[in-house]
JSON list of C-alpha atoms in Angstrom, two decimals:
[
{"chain": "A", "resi": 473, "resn": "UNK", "atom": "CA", "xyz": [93.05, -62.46, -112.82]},
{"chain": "A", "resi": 474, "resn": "UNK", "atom": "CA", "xyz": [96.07, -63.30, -110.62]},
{"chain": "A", "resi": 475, "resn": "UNK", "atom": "CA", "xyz": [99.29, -62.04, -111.83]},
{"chain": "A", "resi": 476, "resn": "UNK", "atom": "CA", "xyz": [102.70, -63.07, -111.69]},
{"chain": "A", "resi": 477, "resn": "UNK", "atom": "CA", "xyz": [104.16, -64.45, -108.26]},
{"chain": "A", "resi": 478, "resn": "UNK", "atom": "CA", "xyz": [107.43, -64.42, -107.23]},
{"chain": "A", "resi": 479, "resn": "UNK", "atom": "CA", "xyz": [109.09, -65.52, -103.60]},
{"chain": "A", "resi": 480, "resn": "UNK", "atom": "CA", "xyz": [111.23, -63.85, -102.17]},
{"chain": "A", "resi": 481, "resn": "UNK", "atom": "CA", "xyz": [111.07, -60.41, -102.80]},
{"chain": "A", "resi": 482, "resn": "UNK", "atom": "CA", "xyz": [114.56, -59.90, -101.38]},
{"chain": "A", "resi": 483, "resn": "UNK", "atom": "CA", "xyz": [117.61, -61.94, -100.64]},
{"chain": "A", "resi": 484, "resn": "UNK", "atom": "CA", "xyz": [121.30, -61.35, -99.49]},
{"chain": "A", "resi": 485, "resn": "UNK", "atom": "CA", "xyz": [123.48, -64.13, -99.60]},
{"chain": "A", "resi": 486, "resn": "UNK", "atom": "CA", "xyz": [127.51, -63.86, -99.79]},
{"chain": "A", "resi": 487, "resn": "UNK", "atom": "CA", "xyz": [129.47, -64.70, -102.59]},
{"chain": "A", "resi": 488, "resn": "UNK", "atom": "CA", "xyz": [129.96, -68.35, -103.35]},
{"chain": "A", "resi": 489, "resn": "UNK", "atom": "CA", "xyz": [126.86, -69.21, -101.73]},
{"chain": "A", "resi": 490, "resn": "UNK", "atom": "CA", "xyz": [123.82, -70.60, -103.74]},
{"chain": "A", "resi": 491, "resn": "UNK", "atom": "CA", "xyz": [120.15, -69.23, -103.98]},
{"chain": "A", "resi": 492, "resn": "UNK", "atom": "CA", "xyz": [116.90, -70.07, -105.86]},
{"chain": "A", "resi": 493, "resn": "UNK", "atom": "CA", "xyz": [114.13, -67.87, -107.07]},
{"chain": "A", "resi": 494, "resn": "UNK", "atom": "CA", "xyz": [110.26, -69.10, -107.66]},
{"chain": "A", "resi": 495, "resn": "UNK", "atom": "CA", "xyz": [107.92, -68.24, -110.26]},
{"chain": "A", "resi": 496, "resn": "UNK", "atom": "CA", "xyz": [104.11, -68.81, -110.63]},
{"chain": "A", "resi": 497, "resn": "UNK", "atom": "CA", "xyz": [103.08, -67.73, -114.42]},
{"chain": "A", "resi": 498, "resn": "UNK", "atom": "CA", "xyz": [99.45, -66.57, -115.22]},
{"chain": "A", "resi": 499, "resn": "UNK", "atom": "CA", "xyz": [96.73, -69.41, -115.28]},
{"chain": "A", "resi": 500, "resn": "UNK", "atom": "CA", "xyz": [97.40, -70.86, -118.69]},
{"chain": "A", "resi": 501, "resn": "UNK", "atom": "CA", "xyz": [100.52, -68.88, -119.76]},
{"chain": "A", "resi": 502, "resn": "UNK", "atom": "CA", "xyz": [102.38, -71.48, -121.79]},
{"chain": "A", "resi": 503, "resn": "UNK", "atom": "CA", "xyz": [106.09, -69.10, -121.99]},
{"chain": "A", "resi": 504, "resn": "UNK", "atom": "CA", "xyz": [107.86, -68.37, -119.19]},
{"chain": "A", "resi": 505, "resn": "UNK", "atom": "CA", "xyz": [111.08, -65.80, -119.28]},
{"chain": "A", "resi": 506, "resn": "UNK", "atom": "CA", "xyz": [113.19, -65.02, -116.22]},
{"chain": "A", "resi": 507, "resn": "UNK", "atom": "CA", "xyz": [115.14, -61.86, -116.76]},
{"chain": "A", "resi": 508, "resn": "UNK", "atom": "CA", "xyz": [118.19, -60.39, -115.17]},
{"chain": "A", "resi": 509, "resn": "UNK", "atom": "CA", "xyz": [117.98, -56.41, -114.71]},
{"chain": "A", "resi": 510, "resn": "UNK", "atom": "CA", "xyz": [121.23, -55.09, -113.00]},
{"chain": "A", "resi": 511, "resn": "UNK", "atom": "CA", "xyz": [120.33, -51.56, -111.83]},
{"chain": "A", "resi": 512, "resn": "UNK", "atom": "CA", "xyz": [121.02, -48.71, -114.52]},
{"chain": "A", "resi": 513, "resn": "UNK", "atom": "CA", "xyz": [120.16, -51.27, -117.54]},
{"chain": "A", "resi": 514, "resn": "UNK", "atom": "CA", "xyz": [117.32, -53.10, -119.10]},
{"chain": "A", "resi": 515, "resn": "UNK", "atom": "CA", "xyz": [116.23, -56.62, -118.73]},
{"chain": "A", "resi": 516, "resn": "UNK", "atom": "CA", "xyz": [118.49, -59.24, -119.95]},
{"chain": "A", "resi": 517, "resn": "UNK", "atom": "CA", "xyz": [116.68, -62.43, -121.44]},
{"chain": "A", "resi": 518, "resn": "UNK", "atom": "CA", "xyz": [118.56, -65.38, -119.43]},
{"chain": "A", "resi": 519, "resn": "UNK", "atom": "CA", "xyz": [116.11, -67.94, -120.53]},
{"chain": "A", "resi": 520, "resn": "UNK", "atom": "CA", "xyz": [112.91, -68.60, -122.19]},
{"chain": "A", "resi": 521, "resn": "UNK", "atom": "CA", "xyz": [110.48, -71.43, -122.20]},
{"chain": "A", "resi": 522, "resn": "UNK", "atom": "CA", "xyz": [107.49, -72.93, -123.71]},
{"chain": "A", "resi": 523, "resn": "UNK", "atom": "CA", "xyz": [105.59, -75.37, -121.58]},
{"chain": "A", "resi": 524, "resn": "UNK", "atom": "CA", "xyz": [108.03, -77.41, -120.07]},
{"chain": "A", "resi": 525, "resn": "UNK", "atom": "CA", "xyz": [110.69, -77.30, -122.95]},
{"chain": "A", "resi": 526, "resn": "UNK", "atom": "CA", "xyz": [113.84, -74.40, -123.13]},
{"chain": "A", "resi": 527, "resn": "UNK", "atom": "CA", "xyz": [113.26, -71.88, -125.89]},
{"chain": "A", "resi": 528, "resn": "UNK", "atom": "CA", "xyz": [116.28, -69.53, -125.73]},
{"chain": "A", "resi": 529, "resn": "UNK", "atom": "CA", "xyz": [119.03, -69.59, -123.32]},
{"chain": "A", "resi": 530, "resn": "UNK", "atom": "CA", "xyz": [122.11, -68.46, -124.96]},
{"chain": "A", "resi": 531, "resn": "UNK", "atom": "CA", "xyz": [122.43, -66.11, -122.29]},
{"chain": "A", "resi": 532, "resn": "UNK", "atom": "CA", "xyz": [122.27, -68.25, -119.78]},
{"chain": "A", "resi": 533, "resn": "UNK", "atom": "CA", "xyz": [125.68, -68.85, -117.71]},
{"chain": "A", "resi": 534, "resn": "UNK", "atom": "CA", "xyz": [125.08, -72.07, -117.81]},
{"chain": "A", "resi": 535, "resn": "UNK", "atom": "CA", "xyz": [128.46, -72.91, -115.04]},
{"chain": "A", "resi": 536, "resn": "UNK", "atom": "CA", "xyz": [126.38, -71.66, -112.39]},
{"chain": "A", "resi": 537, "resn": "UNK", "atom": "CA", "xyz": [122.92, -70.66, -113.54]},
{"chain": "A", "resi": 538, "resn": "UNK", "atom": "CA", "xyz": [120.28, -73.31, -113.88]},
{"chain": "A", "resi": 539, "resn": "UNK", "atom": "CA", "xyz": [116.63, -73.07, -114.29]},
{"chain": "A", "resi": 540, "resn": "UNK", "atom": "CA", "xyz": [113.84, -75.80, -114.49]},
{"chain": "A", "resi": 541, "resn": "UNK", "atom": "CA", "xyz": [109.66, -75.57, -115.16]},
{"chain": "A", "resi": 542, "resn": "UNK", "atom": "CA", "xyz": [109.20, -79.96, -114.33]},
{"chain": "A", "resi": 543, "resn": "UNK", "atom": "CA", "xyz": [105.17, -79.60, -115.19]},
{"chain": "A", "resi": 544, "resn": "UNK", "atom": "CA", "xyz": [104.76, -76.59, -117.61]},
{"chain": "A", "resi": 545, "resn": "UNK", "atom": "CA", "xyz": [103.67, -74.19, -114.87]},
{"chain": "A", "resi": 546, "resn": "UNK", "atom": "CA", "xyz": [105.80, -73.29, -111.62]},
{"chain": "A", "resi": 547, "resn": "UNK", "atom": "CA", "xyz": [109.66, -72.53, -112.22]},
{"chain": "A", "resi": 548, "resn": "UNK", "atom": "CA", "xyz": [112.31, -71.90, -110.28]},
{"chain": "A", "resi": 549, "resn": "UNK", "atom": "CA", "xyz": [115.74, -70.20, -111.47]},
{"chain": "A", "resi": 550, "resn": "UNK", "atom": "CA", "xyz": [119.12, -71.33, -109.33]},
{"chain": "A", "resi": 551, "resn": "UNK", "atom": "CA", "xyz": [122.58, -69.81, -108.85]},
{"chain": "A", "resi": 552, "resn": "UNK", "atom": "CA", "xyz": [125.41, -72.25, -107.29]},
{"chain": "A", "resi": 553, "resn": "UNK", "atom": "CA", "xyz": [127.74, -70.56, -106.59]},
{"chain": "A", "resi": 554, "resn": "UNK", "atom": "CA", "xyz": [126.67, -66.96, -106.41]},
{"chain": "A", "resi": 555, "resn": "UNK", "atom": "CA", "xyz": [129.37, -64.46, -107.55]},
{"chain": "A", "resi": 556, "resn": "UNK", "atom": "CA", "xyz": [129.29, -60.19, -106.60]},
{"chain": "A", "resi": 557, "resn": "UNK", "atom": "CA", "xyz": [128.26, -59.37, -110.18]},
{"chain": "A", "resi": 558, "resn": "UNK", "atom": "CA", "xyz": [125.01, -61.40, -109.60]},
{"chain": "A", "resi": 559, "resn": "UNK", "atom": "CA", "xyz": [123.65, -58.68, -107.23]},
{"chain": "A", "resi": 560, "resn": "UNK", "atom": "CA", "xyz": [120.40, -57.63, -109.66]},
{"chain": "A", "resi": 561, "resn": "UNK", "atom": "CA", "xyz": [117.20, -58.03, -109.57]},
{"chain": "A", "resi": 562, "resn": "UNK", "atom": "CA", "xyz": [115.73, -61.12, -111.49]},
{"chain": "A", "resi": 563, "resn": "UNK", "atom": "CA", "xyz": [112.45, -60.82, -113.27]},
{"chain": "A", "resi": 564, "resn": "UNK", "atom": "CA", "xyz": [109.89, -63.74, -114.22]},
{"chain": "A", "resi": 565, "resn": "UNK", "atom": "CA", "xyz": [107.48, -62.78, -116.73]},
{"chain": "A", "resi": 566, "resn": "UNK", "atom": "CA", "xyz": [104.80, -65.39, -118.82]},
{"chain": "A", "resi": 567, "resn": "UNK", "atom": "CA", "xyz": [102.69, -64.59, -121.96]},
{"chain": "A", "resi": 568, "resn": "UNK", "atom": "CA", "xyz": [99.69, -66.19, -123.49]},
{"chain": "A", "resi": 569, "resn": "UNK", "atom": "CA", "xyz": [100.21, -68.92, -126.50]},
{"chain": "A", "resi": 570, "resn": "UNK", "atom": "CA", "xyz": [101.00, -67.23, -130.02]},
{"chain": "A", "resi": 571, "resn": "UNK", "atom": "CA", "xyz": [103.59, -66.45, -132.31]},
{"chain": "A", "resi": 572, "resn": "UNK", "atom": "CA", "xyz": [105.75, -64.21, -130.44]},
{"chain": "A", "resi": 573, "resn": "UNK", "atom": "CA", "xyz": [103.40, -61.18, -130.86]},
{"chain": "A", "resi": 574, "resn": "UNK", "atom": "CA", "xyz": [101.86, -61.11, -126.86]},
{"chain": "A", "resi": 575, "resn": "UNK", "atom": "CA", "xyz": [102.99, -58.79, -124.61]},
{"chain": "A", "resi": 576, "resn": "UNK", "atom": "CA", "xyz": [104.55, -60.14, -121.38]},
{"chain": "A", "resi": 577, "resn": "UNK", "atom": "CA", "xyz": [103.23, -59.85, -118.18]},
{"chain": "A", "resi": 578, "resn": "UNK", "atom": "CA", "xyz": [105.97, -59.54, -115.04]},
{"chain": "A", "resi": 579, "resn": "UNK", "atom": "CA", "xyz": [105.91, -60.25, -111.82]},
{"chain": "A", "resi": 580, "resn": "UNK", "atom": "CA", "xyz": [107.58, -57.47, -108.99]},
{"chain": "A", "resi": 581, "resn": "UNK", "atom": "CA", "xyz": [111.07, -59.45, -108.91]},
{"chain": "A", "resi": 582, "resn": "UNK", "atom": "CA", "xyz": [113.55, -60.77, -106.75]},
{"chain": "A", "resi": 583, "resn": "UNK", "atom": "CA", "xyz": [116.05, -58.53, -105.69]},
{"chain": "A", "resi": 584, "resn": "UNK", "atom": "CA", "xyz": [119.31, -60.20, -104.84]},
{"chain": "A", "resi": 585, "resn": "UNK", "atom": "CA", "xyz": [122.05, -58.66, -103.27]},
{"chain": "A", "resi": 586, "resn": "UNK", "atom": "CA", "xyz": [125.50, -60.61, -103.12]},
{"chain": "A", "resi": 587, "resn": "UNK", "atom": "CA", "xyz": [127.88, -59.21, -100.43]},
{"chain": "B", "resi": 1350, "resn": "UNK", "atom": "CA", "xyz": [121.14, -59.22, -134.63]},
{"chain": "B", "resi": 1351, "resn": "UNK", "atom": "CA", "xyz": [118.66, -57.59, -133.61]},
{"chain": "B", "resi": 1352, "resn": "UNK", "atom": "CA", "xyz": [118.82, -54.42, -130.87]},
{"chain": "B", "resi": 1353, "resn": "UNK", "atom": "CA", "xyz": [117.14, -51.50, -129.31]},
{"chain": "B", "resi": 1354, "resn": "UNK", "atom": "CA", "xyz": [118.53, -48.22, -128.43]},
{"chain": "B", "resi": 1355, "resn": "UNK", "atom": "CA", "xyz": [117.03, -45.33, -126.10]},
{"chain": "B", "resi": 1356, "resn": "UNK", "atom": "CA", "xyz": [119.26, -42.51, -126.90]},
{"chain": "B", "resi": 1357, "resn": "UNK", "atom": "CA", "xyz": [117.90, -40.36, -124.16]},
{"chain": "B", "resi": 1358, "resn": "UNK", "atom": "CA", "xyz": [118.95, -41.67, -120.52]},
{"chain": "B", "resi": 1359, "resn": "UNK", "atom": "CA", "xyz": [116.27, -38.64, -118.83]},
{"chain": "B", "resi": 1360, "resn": "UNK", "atom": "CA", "xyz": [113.71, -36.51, -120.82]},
{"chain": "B", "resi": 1361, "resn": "UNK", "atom": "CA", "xyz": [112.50, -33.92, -118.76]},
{"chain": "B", "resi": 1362, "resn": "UNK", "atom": "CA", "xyz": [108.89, -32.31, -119.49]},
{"chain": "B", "resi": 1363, "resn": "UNK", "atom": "CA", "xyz": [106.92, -29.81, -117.44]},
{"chain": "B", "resi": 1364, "resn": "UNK", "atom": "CA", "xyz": [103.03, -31.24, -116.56]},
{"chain": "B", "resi": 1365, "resn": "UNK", "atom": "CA", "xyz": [100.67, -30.48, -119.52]},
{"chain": "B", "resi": 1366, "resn": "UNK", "atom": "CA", "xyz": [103.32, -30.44, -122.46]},
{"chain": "B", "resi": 1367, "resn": "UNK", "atom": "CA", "xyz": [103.64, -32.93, -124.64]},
{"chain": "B", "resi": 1368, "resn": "UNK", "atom": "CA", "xyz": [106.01, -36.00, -124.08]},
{"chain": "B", "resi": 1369, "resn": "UNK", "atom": "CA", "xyz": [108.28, -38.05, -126.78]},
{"chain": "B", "resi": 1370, "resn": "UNK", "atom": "CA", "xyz": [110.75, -41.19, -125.78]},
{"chain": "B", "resi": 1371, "resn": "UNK", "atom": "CA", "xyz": [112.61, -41.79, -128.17]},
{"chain": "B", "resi": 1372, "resn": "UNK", "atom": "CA", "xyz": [113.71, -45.88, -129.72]},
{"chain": "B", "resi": 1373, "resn": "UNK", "atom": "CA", "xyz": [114.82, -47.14, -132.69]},
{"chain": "B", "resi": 1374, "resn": "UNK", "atom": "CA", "xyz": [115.47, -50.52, -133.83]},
{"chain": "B", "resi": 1375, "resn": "UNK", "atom": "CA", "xyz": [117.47, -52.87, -136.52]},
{"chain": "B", "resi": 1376, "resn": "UNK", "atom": "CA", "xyz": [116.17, -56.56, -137.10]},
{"chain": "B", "resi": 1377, "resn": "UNK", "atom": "CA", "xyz": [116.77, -58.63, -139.74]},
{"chain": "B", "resi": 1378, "resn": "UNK", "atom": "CA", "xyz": [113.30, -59.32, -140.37]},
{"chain": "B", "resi": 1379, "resn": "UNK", "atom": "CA", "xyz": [109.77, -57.51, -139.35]},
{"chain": "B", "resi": 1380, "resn": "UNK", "atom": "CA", "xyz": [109.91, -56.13, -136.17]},
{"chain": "B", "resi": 1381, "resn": "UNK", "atom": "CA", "xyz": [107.63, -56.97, -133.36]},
{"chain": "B", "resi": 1382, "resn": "UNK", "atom": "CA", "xyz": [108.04, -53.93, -131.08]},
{"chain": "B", "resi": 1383, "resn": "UNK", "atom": "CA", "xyz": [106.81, -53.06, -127.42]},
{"chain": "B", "resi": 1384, "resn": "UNK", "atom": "CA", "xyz": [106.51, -50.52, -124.55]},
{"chain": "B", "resi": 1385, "resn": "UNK", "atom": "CA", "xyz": [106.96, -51.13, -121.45]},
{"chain": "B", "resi": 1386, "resn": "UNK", "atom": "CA", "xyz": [106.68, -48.97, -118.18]},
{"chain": "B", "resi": 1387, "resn": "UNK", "atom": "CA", "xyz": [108.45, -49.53, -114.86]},
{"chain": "B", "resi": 1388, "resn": "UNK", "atom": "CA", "xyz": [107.59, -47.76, -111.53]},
{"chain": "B", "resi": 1389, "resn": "UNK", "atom": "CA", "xyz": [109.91, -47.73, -108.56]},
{"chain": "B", "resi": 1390, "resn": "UNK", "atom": "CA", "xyz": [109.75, -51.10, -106.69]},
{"chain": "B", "resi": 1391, "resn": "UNK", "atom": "CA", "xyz": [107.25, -52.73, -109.17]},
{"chain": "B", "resi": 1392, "resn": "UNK", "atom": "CA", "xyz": [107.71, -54.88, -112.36]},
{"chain": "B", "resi": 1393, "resn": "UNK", "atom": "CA", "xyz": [107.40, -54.06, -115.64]},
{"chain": "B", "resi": 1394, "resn": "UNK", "atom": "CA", "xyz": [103.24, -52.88, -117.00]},
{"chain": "B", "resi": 1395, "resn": "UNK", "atom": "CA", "xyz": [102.96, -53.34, -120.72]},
{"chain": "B", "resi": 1396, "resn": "UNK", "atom": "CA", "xyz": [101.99, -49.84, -122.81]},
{"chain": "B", "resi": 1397, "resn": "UNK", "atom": "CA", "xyz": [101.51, -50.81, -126.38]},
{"chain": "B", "resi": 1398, "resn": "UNK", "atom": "CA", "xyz": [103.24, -52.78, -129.30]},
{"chain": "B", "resi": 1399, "resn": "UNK", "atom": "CA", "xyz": [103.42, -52.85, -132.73]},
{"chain": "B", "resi": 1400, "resn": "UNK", "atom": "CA", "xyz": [102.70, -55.61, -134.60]},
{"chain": "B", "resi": 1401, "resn": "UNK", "atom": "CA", "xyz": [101.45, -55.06, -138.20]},
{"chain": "B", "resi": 1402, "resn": "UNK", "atom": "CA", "xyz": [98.49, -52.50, -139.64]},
{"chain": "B", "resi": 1403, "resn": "UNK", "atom": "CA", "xyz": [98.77, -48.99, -138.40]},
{"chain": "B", "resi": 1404, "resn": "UNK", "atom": "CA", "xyz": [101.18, -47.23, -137.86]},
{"chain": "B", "resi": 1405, "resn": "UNK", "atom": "CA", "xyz": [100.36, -45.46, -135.17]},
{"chain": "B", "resi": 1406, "resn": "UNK", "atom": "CA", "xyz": [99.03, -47.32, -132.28]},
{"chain": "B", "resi": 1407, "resn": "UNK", "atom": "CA", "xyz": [97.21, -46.51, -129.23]},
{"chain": "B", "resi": 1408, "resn": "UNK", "atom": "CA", "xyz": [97.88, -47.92, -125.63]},
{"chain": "B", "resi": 1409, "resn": "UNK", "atom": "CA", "xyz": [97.41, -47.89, -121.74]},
{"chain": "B", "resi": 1410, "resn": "UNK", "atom": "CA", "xyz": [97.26, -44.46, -120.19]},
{"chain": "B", "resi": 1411, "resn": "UNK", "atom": "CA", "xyz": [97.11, -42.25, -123.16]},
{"chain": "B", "resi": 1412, "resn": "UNK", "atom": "CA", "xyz": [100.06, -43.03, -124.72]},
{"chain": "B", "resi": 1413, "resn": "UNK", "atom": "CA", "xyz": [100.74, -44.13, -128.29]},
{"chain": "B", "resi": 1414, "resn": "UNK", "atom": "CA", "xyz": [103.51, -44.54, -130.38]},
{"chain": "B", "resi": 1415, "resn": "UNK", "atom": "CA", "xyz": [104.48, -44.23, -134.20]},
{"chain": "B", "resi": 1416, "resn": "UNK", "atom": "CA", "xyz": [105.87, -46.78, -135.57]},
{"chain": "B", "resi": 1417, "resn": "UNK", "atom": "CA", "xyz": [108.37, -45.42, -138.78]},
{"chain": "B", "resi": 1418, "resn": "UNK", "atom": "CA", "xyz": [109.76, -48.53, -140.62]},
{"chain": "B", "resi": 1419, "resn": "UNK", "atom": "CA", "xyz": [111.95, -45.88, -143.46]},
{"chain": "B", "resi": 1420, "resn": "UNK", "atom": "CA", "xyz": [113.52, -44.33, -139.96]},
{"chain": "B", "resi": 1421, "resn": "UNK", "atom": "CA", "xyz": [113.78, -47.45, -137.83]},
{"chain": "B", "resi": 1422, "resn": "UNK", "atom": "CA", "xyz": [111.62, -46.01, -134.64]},
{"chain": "B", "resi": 1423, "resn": "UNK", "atom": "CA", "xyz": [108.99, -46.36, -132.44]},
{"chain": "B", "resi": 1424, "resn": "UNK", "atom": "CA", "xyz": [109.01, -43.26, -130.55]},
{"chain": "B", "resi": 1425, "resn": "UNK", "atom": "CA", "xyz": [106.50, -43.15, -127.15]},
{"chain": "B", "resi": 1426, "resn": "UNK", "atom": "CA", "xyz": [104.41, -40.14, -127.10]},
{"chain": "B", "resi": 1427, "resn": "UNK", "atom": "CA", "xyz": [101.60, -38.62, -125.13]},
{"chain": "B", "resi": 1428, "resn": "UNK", "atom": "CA", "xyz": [99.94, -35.13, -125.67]},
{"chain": "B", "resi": 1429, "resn": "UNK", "atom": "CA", "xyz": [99.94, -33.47, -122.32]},
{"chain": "B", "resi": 1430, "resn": "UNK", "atom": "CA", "xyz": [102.05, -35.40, -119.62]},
{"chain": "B", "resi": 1431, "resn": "UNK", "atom": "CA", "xyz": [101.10, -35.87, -116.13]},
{"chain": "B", "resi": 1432, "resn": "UNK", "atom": "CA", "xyz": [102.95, -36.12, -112.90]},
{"chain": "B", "resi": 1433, "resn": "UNK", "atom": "CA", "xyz": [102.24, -39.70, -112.67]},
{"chain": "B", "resi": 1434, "resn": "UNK", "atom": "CA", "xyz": [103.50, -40.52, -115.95]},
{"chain": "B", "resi": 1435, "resn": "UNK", "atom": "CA", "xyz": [107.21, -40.08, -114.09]},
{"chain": "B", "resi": 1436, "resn": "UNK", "atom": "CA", "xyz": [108.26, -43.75, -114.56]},
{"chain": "B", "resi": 1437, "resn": "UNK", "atom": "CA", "xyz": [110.94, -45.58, -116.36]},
{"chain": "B", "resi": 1438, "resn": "UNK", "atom": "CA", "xyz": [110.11, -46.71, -120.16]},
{"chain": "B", "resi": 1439, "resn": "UNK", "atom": "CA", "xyz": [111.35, -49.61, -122.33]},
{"chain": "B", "resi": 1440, "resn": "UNK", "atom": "CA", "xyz": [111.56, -50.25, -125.67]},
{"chain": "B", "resi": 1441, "resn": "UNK", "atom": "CA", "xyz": [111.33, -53.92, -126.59]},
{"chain": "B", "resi": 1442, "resn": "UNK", "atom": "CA", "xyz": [112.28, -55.39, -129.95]},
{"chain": "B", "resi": 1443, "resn": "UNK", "atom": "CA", "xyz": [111.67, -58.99, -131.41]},
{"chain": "B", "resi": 1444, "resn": "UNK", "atom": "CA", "xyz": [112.22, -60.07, -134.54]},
{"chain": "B", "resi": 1445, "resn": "UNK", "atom": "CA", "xyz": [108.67, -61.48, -136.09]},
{"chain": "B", "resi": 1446, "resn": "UNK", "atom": "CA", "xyz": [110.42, -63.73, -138.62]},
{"chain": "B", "resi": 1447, "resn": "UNK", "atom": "CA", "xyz": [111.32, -66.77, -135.83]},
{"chain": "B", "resi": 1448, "resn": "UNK", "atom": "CA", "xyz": [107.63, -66.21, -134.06]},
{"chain": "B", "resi": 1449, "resn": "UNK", "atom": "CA", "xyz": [107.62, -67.31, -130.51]},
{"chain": "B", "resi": 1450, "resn": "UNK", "atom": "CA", "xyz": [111.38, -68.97, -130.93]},
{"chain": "B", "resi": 1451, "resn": "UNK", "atom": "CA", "xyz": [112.97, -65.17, -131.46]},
{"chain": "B", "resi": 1452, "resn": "UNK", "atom": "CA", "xyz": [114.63, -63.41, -127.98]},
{"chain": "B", "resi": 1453, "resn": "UNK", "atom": "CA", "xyz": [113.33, -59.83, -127.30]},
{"chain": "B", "resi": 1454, "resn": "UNK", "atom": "CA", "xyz": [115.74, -57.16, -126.43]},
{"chain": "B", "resi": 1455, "resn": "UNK", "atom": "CA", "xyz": [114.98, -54.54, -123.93]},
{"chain": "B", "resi": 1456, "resn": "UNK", "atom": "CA", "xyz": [116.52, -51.39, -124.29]},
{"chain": "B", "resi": 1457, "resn": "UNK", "atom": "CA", "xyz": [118.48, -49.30, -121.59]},
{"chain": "B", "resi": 1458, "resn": "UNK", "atom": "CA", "xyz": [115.66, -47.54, -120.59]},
{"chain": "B", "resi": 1459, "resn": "UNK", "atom": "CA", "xyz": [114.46, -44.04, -120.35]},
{"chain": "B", "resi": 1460, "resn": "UNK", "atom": "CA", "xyz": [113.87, -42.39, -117.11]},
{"chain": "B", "resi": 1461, "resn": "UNK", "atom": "CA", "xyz": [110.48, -39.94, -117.79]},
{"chain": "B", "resi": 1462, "resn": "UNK", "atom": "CA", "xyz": [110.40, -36.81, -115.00]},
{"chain": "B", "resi": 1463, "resn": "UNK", "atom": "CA", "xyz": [107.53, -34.86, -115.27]},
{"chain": "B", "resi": 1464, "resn": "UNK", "atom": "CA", "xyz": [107.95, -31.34, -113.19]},
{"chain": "B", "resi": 1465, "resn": "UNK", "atom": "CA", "xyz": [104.31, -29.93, -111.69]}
]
């Protein structure tokens, strides 16, 4: 079973500039979270769906993060414009259909690096 | 709210002892709780979780955990620790009252060194 994909591994952009991240969930994986985990800390929930519709994203800062999953499979997670405190590396994870009791599985990340 | 906290930043155990991570919890309703294990350059690997039924629960590579609902924890163990267990570990909370609809929270994580 293929896992999680996520392009690029790495990225450096400067500050102000504006980046996107791409997630391919497991085969039939209906929930989709993309995480934030700034080094030192634990993974921050920035938004969660199910299928194509938003979950949770209360965490989300929604002035310059934006996130989209069109056709219930492939997402991608934008930041425009990209500020230092960004730098982190940004997890997408999918679980099967249920009631909140499925373990996530996560793909290696995106590590971003703002300069 | 709901939150997680991993009071120990490092634990420390020599190869063959036995290891404890420690978590505990506070939801408002019945906790959904999960272990997760992070090596260097790699995403998150599921352990375990709790959902209802035993309390103590089995998972991936030997460990299990106890789950103590009069203490509020969910403490990671394994009887004799290997070098390869040196990872870093996350306790994950959601609240089972809002299903699929309820955030999880990671905790800070616990960085496990295991000394040959």
């Amino acid at each position: 079973e293929a896992g999680v994909a996520q392009s690029p591994r790495y990225k450096i952009i400067e500050k102000r500039q504006s980046v996107a991240f791409w997630c391919n969930p497991i085969s039939g994986h209906a929930t989709l979270y993309w995480y934030q985990q700034i080094l030192g800390q634990g993974p921050k929930l920035l938004i969660q769906f199910q299928n194509n519709g938003v979950v949770d994203d209360s965490q989300l800062p929604k002035d310059r993060f934006s996130a989209e999953r069109l056709k219930g499979v492939d997402s991608t997670l934008k930041i425009q414009p990209a500020k230092l405190e960004d730098s982190a590396v940004y997890l997408c994870a999918s679980s099967a259909p249920g009631q909140g009791n499925n373990e996530q599985f996560f793909g290696p990340g995106t590590r971003l690096t703002v300069l | 709210a709901q939150s997680v906290a991993q009071p120990e930043d490092q634990v420390n155990v020599a190869e063959g002892n036995p290891l404890t991570v420690k978590c505990t919890y506070s939801v408002s309703g019945n906790p959904y709780l999960f272990w997760y294990v992070q090596y260097p350059n790699r995403g998150l690997q599921f352990l375990l979780k709790y959902i209802t039924g035993d309390n103590l629960v089995k998972g991936s590579y030997g460990f299990e955990a106890e789950f103590n609902k009069s203490q509020t924890s969910f403490h990671l163990k394994k009887p004799s620790a290997l070098v390869s267990d040196s990872a870093l570990y996350f306790c994950a909370v959601r609240d089972g009252r809002y299903s699929s609809a309820s955030k999880i929270i990671f905790g800070s994580g616990t960085r496990l060194s295991i000394r040959p």
